[in-house]
Coordinates of C-alpha atoms and ligand atoms in Angstrom, one line a residue:
X1 CA 0.2 0.0 -0.1
X2 CA 1.0 3.7 -0.6
X3 CA 3.6 4.4 2.4
X4 CA 1.6 7.9 3.3
X5 CA -1.5 6.1 3.2
X6 CA -0.4 3.2 5.6
X7 CA 1.6 5.5 7.9
X8 CA -1.9 7.7 8.6
X9 CA -3.6 4.4 9.2
X10 CA -0.8 3.4 11.6
X11 CA -1.2 6.6 13.6
X12 CA -4.9 6.2 13.8
X13 CA -4.6 2.5 15.1
X14 CA -2.0 3.9 17.8
X15 CA -3.9 6.8 18.6
X16 CA -7.2 5.3 18.8
X17 CA -6.2 1.7 20.0
X18 CA -9.1 1.7 22.4
X19 CA -11.8 2.5 19.7
X20 CA -12.0 -0.6 17.5
X21 CA -14.9 0.9 15.2
X22 CA -13.4 4.0 14.5
X23 CA -10.1 2.3 13.4
X24 CA -11.9 0.1 11.3
X25 CA -13.9 2.7 9.2
X26 CA -10.6 4.8 8.6
X27 CA -9.2 1.3 7.3
X28 CA -11.9 0.8 5.1
X29 CA -12.2 4.1 3.5
X30 CA -8.7 5.2 3.3
X31 CA -7.7 1.9 1.5
X32 CA -10.2 3.0 -1.3
X33 CA -8.3 6.0 -1.7
X34 CA -5.1 4.8 -2.9
X35 CA -5.4 5.4 -6.3
X36 CA -6.4 9.0 -5.5
X37 CA -3.5 9.6 -3.2
X38 CA -1.1 8.1 -6.0
X39 CA -2.3 10.5 -8.3
X40 CA -2.4 13.6 -6.0
X41 CA 0.9 14.1 -4.3
X42 CA -0.2 17.7 -3.2
X43 CA -2.2 15.7 -0.5
X44 CA 0.3 14.1 1.1
X45 CA 2.3 17.6 1.0
X46 CA -0.7 19.2 2.7
X47 CA -1.1 16.2 5.2
X48 CA -4.6 16.1 4.0
X49 CA -5.5 12.4 5.1
X50 CA -3.7 13.0 8.4
X51 CA -6.1 15.9 9.0
X52 CA -9.2 14.1 7.6
X53 CA -9.0 11.2 10.3
X54 CA -9.1 13.7 13.1
X55 CA -12.2 15.5 14.4
X56 CA -12.2 19.1 14.2
X57 CA -13.2 19.0 17.9
X58 CA -15.3 16.6 20.2
X59 CA -17.2 17.7 23.2
X60 CA -18.3 15.5 26.3
X61 CA -20.4 16.5 28.8
X62 CA -22.2 15.3 31.8
X63 CA -25.9 14.6 31.8
X64 CA -27.9 14.3 35.0
X65 CA -31.6 13.5 35.0
X66 CA -34.5 12.4 37.7
X67 CA -36.3 9.5 37.4
X68 CA -40.1 9.1 38.2
X69 CA -39.2 8.0 41.8
X70 CA -37.0 11.1 42.2
X71 CA -33.6 9.1 42.0
X72 CA -30.7 10.9 40.2
X73 CA -28.7 9.5 37.4
X74 CA -25.7 10.8 35.6
X75 CA -24.8 9.9 31.9
X76 CA -22.2 11.0 29.3
X77 CA -23.1 13.3 26.4
X78 CA -21.0 13.8 23.5
X79 CA -20.7 15.9 20.2
X80 CA -18.3 15.4 17.5
X81 CA -17.9 18.2 15.1
X82 CA -15.9 16.1 12.6
X83 CA -15.4 17.9 9.5
X84 CA -17.0 21.5 8.8
X85 CA -15.1 21.9 5.2
X86 CA -18.1 22.0 3.2
X87 CA -21.1 23.1 5.4
X88 CA -22.3 23.3 9.2
X89 CA -21.8 20.0 10.9
X90 CA -24.6 17.7 10.1
X91 CA -25.5 14.4 11.8
X92 CA -27.7 12.5 14.1
X93 CA -27.7 11.8 18.0
X94 CA -27.3 8.3 19.1
X95 CA -29.0 7.5 22.5
X96 CA -28.1 3.8 23.3
X97 CA -26.1 2.3 26.4
X98 CA -23.1 1.0 24.4
X99 CA -22.5 4.8 23.2
X100 CA -18.4 5.6 23.8
X101 CA -16.3 8.0 22.1
X102 CA -15.3 5.1 19.5
X103 CA -18.7 4.7 18.1
X104 CA -19.3 8.7 18.0
X105 CA -16.1 8.9 16.0
X106 CA -16.9 6.3 13.8
X107 CA -20.2 7.6 12.7
X108 CA -18.8 11.1 12.5
X109 CA -15.9 10.1 9.9
X110 CA -18.5 8.2 7.8
X111 CA -20.9 11.0 8.2
X112 CA -18.3 13.4 6.7
X113 CA -18.3 11.3 3.5
X114 CA -21.8 10.6 3.2
X115 CA -23.0 14.3 3.6
X116 CA -20.4 15.1 0.9
X117 CA -21.8 12.5 -1.6
X118 CA -25.4 14.0 -1.1
X119 CA -23.8 17.3 -3.0
X120 CA -25.7 19.3 -0.5
X121 CA -23.5 22.0 2.0
X122 CA -23.4 19.7 4.9
X123 CA -20.3 19.0 6.9
X124 CA -20.0 15.6 9.3
X125 CA -21.1 15.5 13.0
X126 CA -22.3 13.1 15.4
X127 CA -23.3 12.7 18.8
X128 CA -25.2 11.3 21.6
X129 CA -25.1 9.5 25.1
X130 CA -24.6 6.0 26.8
X131 CA -28.2 7.0 28.2
X132 CA -30.4 3.8 27.7
X133 CA -34.0 4.6 26.5
X134 CA -35.3 1.2 27.0
X135 CA -37.8 1.0 29.5
X136 CA -38.0 4.6 30.3
X137 CA -41.6 6.8 30.7
X138 CA -42.1 9.5 28.7
X139 CA -41.2 11.9 31.5
X140 CA -38.0 10.7 32.2
X141 CA -37.2 10.7 28.6
X142 CA -38.2 14.4 28.5
X143 CA -36.0 15.3 31.3
X144 CA -33.0 13.6 30.0
X145 CA -33.5 15.3 26.7
X146 CA -34.0 18.6 28.4
X147 CA -30.8 18.1 30.5
X148 CA -28.8 16.9 27.4
X149 CA -29.6 20.1 25.7
X150 CA -28.9 22.1 28.4
X151 CA -25.3 21.1 27.8
X152 CA -25.5 20.9 24.1
X153 CA -27.0 24.3 23.1
X154 CA -23.8 26.1 23.3
X155 CA -22.2 24.1 21.0
X156 CA -24.8 24.1 18.2
X157 CA -26.9 26.5 15.8
X158 CA -28.6 26.7 12.5
X159 CA -25.3 27.9 11.0
X160 CA -22.7 25.8 13.4
X161 CA -23.7 22.6 13.9
X162 CA -27.4 20.8 13.2
X163 CA -28.1 17.6 15.1
X164 CA -30.7 15.1 14.3
X165 CA -31.9 11.6 15.3
X166 CA -30.4 8.2 15.0
X167 CA -30.9 5.1 17.3
X168 CA -32.9 6.0 20.3
X169 CA -33.8 9.4 19.1
X170 CA -37.0 10.1 17.2
X171 CA -39.3 12.7 16.7
X172 CA -40.3 12.6 20.3
X173 CA -36.7 13.1 21.5
X174 CA -36.2 15.7 18.7
X175 CA -39.4 17.9 20.1
X176 CA -38.1 17.7 23.7
X177 CA -34.5 18.6 22.4
X178 CA -36.0 21.6 20.3
X179 CA -38.4 23.1 23.0
X180 CA -35.4 23.1 25.5
X181 CA -33.1 24.8 23.0
X182 CA -36.0 27.3 22.2
X183 CA -36.6 28.0 25.8
X184 CA -32.8 28.8 26.4
X185 CA -32.4 31.0 23.5
X186 CA -35.4 32.7 23.3
X187 CA -35.7 32.5 19.7
X188 CA -37.4 30.1 17.3
X189 CA -34.3 29.0 15.5
X190 CA -35.8 25.7 14.3
X191 CA -32.8 25.1 11.7
X192 CA -31.0 24.2 14.5
X193 CA -32.3 20.5 14.5
X194 CA -34.0 18.4 11.9
X195 CA -36.3 15.4 12.2
X196 CA -38.8 17.7 13.8
X197 CA -42.3 17.3 14.0
X198 CA -44.3 18.8 11.1
X199 CA -46.1 21.4 13.1
X200 CA -43.0 23.2 14.2
X201 CA -40.5 23.0 10.7
X202 CA -40.3 19.2 10.3
X203 CA -40.1 18.3 6.5
X204 CA -42.8 15.8 5.0
X205 CA -41.1 12.5 3.9
X206 CA -38.3 12.9 6.6
X207 CA -39.4 10.1 8.6
X208 CA -39.6 7.8 5.2
X209 CA -36.3 9.3 3.9
X210 CA -33.9 6.9 4.8
X211 CA -35.7 3.9 3.7
X212 CA -37.2 5.4 0.6
X213 CA -33.8 6.4 -0.5
X214 CA -32.3 3.2 0.1
X215 CA -34.9 1.6 -2.3
X216 CA -34.1 4.2 -4.9
X217 CA -30.5 3.5 -4.8
X218 CA -31.3 -0.2 -5.1
X219 CA -33.5 0.6 -8.2
X220 CA -30.5 1.8 -9.7
X221 CA -28.5 -1.2 -8.9
X222 CA -31.0 -3.5 -10.1
X223 CA -31.5 -1.4 -13.3
X224 CA -27.6 -2.0 -13.8
X225 CA -28.2 -5.6 -14.1
X226 CA -31.4 -5.2 -16.5
X227 CA -33.8 -6.1 -13.3
X228 CA -36.4 -4.3 -11.3
X229 CA -37.4 -4.4 -7.7
X230 CA -40.9 -5.8 -8.6
X231 CA -41.1 -9.4 -7.1
X232 CA -38.0 -9.4 -5.3
X233 CA -37.6 -10.8 -1.9
X234 CA -35.3 -8.8 0.6
X235 CA -33.9 -9.5 3.9
X236 CA -33.9 -6.9 6.5
X237 CA -32.7 -6.5 9.9
X238 CA -33.8 -4.4 12.7
X239 CA -37.5 -3.2 12.9
X240 CA -36.6 0.6 13.6
X241 CA -37.6 3.7 11.2
X242 CA -35.2 2.7 8.5
X243 CA -36.5 -0.8 8.2
X244 CA -40.1 0.6 8.4
X245 CA -39.2 3.0 5.5
X246 CA -37.8 0.0 3.3
X247 CA -40.8 -2.3 4.2
X248 CA -43.1 0.7 2.9
X249 CA -41.5 1.5 -0.4
X250 CA -40.6 -2.0 -1.2
X251 CA -44.3 -2.9 -0.6
X252 CA -45.2 0.0 -2.8
X253 CA -43.1 -1.4 -5.7
X254 CA -44.2 -5.0 -5.7
X255 CA -41.3 -6.4 -3.7
X256 CA -41.4 -7.8 -0.4
X257 CA -39.2 -7.8 3.1
X258 CA -39.3 -11.3 4.5
X259 CA -37.3 -10.8 7.6
X260 CA -37.0 -8.6 10.5
X261 CA -34.5 -8.9 13.8
X262 CA -34.1 -7.7 17.1
X263 CA -31.7 -7.9 20.2
X264 CA -33.8 -11.2 20.7
X265 CA -33.7 -12.8 17.4
X266 CA -35.2 -12.7 13.8
X267 CA -38.8 -13.4 12.2
X268 CA -39.4 -14.9 9.1
X269 CA -42.8 -13.7 7.3
X270 CA -43.1 -15.5 3.8
X271 CA -46.0 -13.5 2.8
X272 CA -43.7 -10.2 3.5
X273 CA -44.2 -7.3 5.8
X274 CA -46.4 -5.8 2.9
X275 CA -49.9 -4.6 4.4
X276 CA -50.6 -1.4 5.9
X277 CA -51.4 -3.2 9.3
X278 CA -48.0 -4.9 9.1
X279 CA -45.9 -2.1 8.3
X280 CA -47.9 0.1 10.9
X281 CA -47.2 -2.7 13.3
X282 CA -43.4 -1.7 13.4
X283 CA -44.2 1.5 14.5
X284 CA -46.0 0.3 17.4
X285 CA -43.1 -2.1 18.0
X286 CA -40.8 0.7 18.4
X287 CA -43.0 3.0 20.5
X288 CA -43.7 0.2 22.9
X289 CA -40.0 0.4 24.0
X290 CA -39.9 -3.2 24.5
X291 CA -37.4 -3.8 21.7
X292 CA -38.6 -7.2 21.0
X293 CA -39.0 -8.5 17.2
X294 CA -40.8 -11.6 18.8
X295 CA -43.7 -9.4 19.1
X296 CA -44.4 -9.2 15.5
X297 CA -44.3 -13.2 15.2
X298 CA -47.0 -13.4 17.9
X299 CA -49.0 -10.8 16.4
X300 CA -49.0 -12.3 13.0
X301 CA -48.3 -16.1 13.5
X302 CA -45.1 -16.3 11.8
X303 CA -41.7 -18.0 12.7
X304 CA -39.6 -16.3 15.2
X305 CA -35.9 -17.6 15.6
X306 CA -34.6 -16.8 19.2
X307 CA -31.2 -15.5 19.1
X308 CA -30.5 -16.1 15.4
X309 CA -30.0 -13.5 12.4
X310 CA -31.7 -13.8 9.3
X311 CA -28.4 -14.0 6.9
X312 CA -28.4 -16.9 5.0
X313 CA -32.3 -17.2 4.3
X314 CA -32.7 -17.7 1.1
X315 CA -33.7 -14.1 -0.6
X316 CA -32.6 -12.1 -3.6
X317 CA -31.4 -9.1 -1.5
X318 CA -30.0 -8.5 1.8
X319 CA -30.3 -5.1 3.5
X320 CA -28.5 -4.9 6.6
X321 CA -30.4 -2.2 8.3
X322 CA -29.8 -2.7 12.0
X323 CA -26.6 -1.6 13.2
X324 CA -22.7 -1.9 13.0
X325 CA -20.9 -5.1 12.5
X326 CA -24.2 -7.0 12.3
X327 CA -22.8 -9.0 9.4
X328 CA -19.4 -10.6 10.4
X329 CA -17.1 -13.2 8.2
X330 CA -19.4 -16.4 9.1
X331 CA -22.6 -14.3 8.3
X332 CA -21.1 -13.3 5.0
X333 CA -20.2 -17.0 4.5
X334 CA -23.9 -18.0 4.7
X335 CA -25.1 -15.0 2.7
X336 CA -22.7 -16.2 -0.2
X337 CA -24.0 -20.0 0.1
X338 CA -27.8 -18.5 0.1
X339 CA -27.3 -17.3 -3.3
X340 CA -28.6 -13.6 -2.9
X341 CA -27.1 -11.6 -5.7
X342 CA -27.4 -8.2 -3.8
X343 CA -25.6 -7.1 -0.6
X344 CA -26.9 -3.4 -0.1
X345 CA -25.6 -2.1 3.0
X346 CA -28.1 0.2 4.9
X347 CA -27.3 0.9 8.5
X348 CA -24.0 2.4 9.4
X349 CA -20.9 0.0 8.8
X350 CA -23.2 -3.0 9.3
X351 CA -20.4 -5.3 8.0
X352 CA -17.1 -6.1 9.5
X353 CA -14.1 -5.1 7.0
X354 CA -13.1 -9.0 6.2
X355 CA -16.6 -9.9 5.4
X356 CA -17.1 -6.7 3.2
X357 CA -13.9 -8.0 1.3
X358 CA -15.4 -11.5 1.0
X359 CA -18.6 -10.1 -0.6
X360 CA -16.9 -7.7 -2.5
X361 CA -14.8 -10.6 -4.2
X362 CA -18.0 -12.6 -5.4
X363 CA -18.4 -12.4 -8.9
X364 CA -22.0 -13.2 -8.9
X365 CA -22.7 -10.4 -6.2
X366 CA -23.4 -6.7 -6.2
X367 CA -22.1 -4.9 -2.9
X368 CA -23.4 -1.3 -2.1
X369 CA -22.2 0.5 0.7
X370 CA -24.1 2.3 3.3
X371 CA -22.6 5.7 3.2
X372 CA -24.4 6.2 -0.3
X373 CA -27.5 3.8 0.3
X374 CA -28.7 5.7 3.6
X375 CA -27.7 8.9 2.6
X376 CA -31.3 10.0 1.8
X377 CA -31.9 10.4 5.6
X378 CA -29.4 13.2 5.7
X379 CA -29.9 14.6 2.3
X380 CA -33.6 15.1 3.3
X381 CA -32.5 16.7 6.6
X382 CA -30.7 19.3 4.4
X383 CA -34.0 19.6 2.4
X384 CA -35.6 20.2 5.9
X385 CA -33.0 22.8 6.8
X386 CA -33.6 24.5 3.3
X387 CA -37.1 25.0 4.1
X388 CA -36.5 26.2 7.5
X389 CA -34.2 29.2 6.3
X390 CA -36.7 29.9 3.5
X391 CA -39.6 30.1 5.9
X392 CA -41.4 27.7 3.2
X393 CA -43.1 24.4 3.6
X394 CA -42.7 21.9 0.2
X395 CA -45.2 19.5 -0.7
X396 CA -44.3 15.5 0.1
X397 CA -44.2 15.2 -3.6
X398 CA -41.7 17.7 -4.1
X399 CA -39.3 16.4 -1.4
X400 CA -39.8 12.9 -2.6
X401 CA -38.9 13.9 -6.2
X402 CA -35.6 15.6 -4.7
X403 CA -35.1 12.7 -2.5
X404 CA -35.1 10.4 -5.7
X405 CA -32.8 12.6 -7.7
X406 CA -30.2 13.0 -4.9
X407 CA -30.4 9.0 -4.6
X408 CA -29.6 8.8 -8.7
X409 CA -26.9 11.1 -8.4
X410 CA -25.1 9.6 -5.7
X411 CA -25.2 6.3 -7.5
X412 CA -24.1 7.9 -10.9
X413 CA -21.5 9.5 -9.2
X414 CA -20.1 6.4 -7.4
X415 CA -20.1 4.6 -10.8
X416 CA -17.8 7.4 -12.2
X417 CA -15.3 7.9 -9.6
X418 CA -14.5 4.3 -9.3
X419 CA -14.3 4.1 -13.1
X420 CA -12.2 7.2 -13.5
X421 CA -9.7 5.6 -11.3
X422 CA -9.6 2.2 -13.2
X423 CA -11.6 0.2 -10.7
X424 CA -14.4 -0.9 -12.8
X425 CA -17.8 -1.1 -11.6
X426 CA -17.1 -0.9 -7.7
X427 CA -19.7 0.9 -5.7
X428 CA -18.1 0.8 -2.4
X429 CA -14.9 2.3 -3.4
X430 CA -16.7 4.8 -5.9
X431 CA -18.8 6.1 -3.0
X432 CA -15.3 6.6 -0.7
X433 CA -13.7 8.4 -3.6
X434 CA -16.6 10.7 -4.6
X435 CA -17.4 11.7 -1.1
X436 CA -13.7 12.3 -0.5
X437 CA -12.9 14.4 -3.5
X438 CA -15.6 17.3 -2.7
X439 CA -14.3 17.6 0.9
X440 CA -10.8 17.2 -0.1
X441 CA -11.2 20.2 -2.9
X442 CA -12.7 22.4 0.2
X443 CA -9.9 21.5 2.6
X444 CA -7.2 22.4 0.1
X445 CA -8.9 25.7 -0.9
X446 CA -9.4 26.7 2.8
X447 CA -5.6 26.3 3.8
X448 CA -3.7 24.3 6.4
X449 CA -5.3 23.8 9.8
Ligands
LIG1 O1 -26.8 8.4 10.1 C1 -27.3 9.3 9.6 O2 -27.1 9.8 8.7 C2 -28.2 9.8 10.5 N1 -28.7 9.4 11.5 C3 -29.1 10.8 10.0 C4 -28.7 12.4 10.1 C5 -29.2 13.7 10.1 O3 -28.6 14.5 10.3 O4 -30.3 13.5 9.5

């Protein structure tokens, strides 16, 4: 490997030795950039890569909240402002008990490339807390969000850093966070957060956008092979907001999602999660806070596989849409044997690096990377920001049209970037290169810091 690239990776491995997820994403992205770095010696002269792998800044703060019995609890909050070269920092907040700096950094790094791919003016950021929302009452969630924002508000703003939701943070949490921000600032600056409710500046289609965008991207992939979504079977993971959007759009286009998963196992529904009742039930499962996919099996009388993952089920398309490192080497082997032709990442970094390499080496398979496939979510967040700054509300049709166009462009840019560097039809490297290029140009133009 190029000596400059390998020295940057070595530095990251040493400096972030206790943050394996962050090291993993840096290795994956940087190894794609080899032909670019070879062609541009000026990047090494300006230590561009060495600068890109360090967040511009990162805050940690204490978040104390009171439970319903009057007990106090202390969590840690984070906000990582990873790269602001092409726009205000933008990215979600994750509330989950495993959150630690390595998770926030890997998500912030991925977000920088993803946001660049959207073609919109948004830099990369991410935040969250090790707060576990499971089993908390509505009042507890509200007090936690208020306390979290009391610390966060001084670091964010519509032109500075614009958080949104991620795992554990949906419209309810965004509402409480925004209410506290407004109270502290004494101003209706609703462009400070996205994923808001429609009544106070949220965008139509934002709830659906990540899942819809993933299916629009998939349509491009299938078209390339002379196929279409209609009639296809899809294995999904998780049952949250993103999976809900995929089920909804897939059903609309005549395809069916046949698996869902949760921390407790997975379900197999041969008829597909296609009816309004079934798709709607995913929202109920999420709102119940139980975090059990078995509830779906109980309600609709389908099979439940405790403690197992859906990978290896015979389907046309795998869309891991739950969380990072869901598919490891062994799961990837099962997918290959199952005969699935399309591996479309949806969750952020759902595949370990060795599993990703294995899948990409299969001549009968097409692999698409999450930073391109799930970019419709944040792209629609940027459309929400545009509406907020214009003091306008766009129709669902208008937002959906723009979302589709953005996804088509991301696909096309990825294909072209890989071809330009002689890599052939490689959607993974293409997305890394195309996302990198815009941030690199902006950083080179803005001087060394
Ligand atoms: O991973 C992601 O892109 C998100 N969680 C959405 C971020 C956003 O700002 O809408």
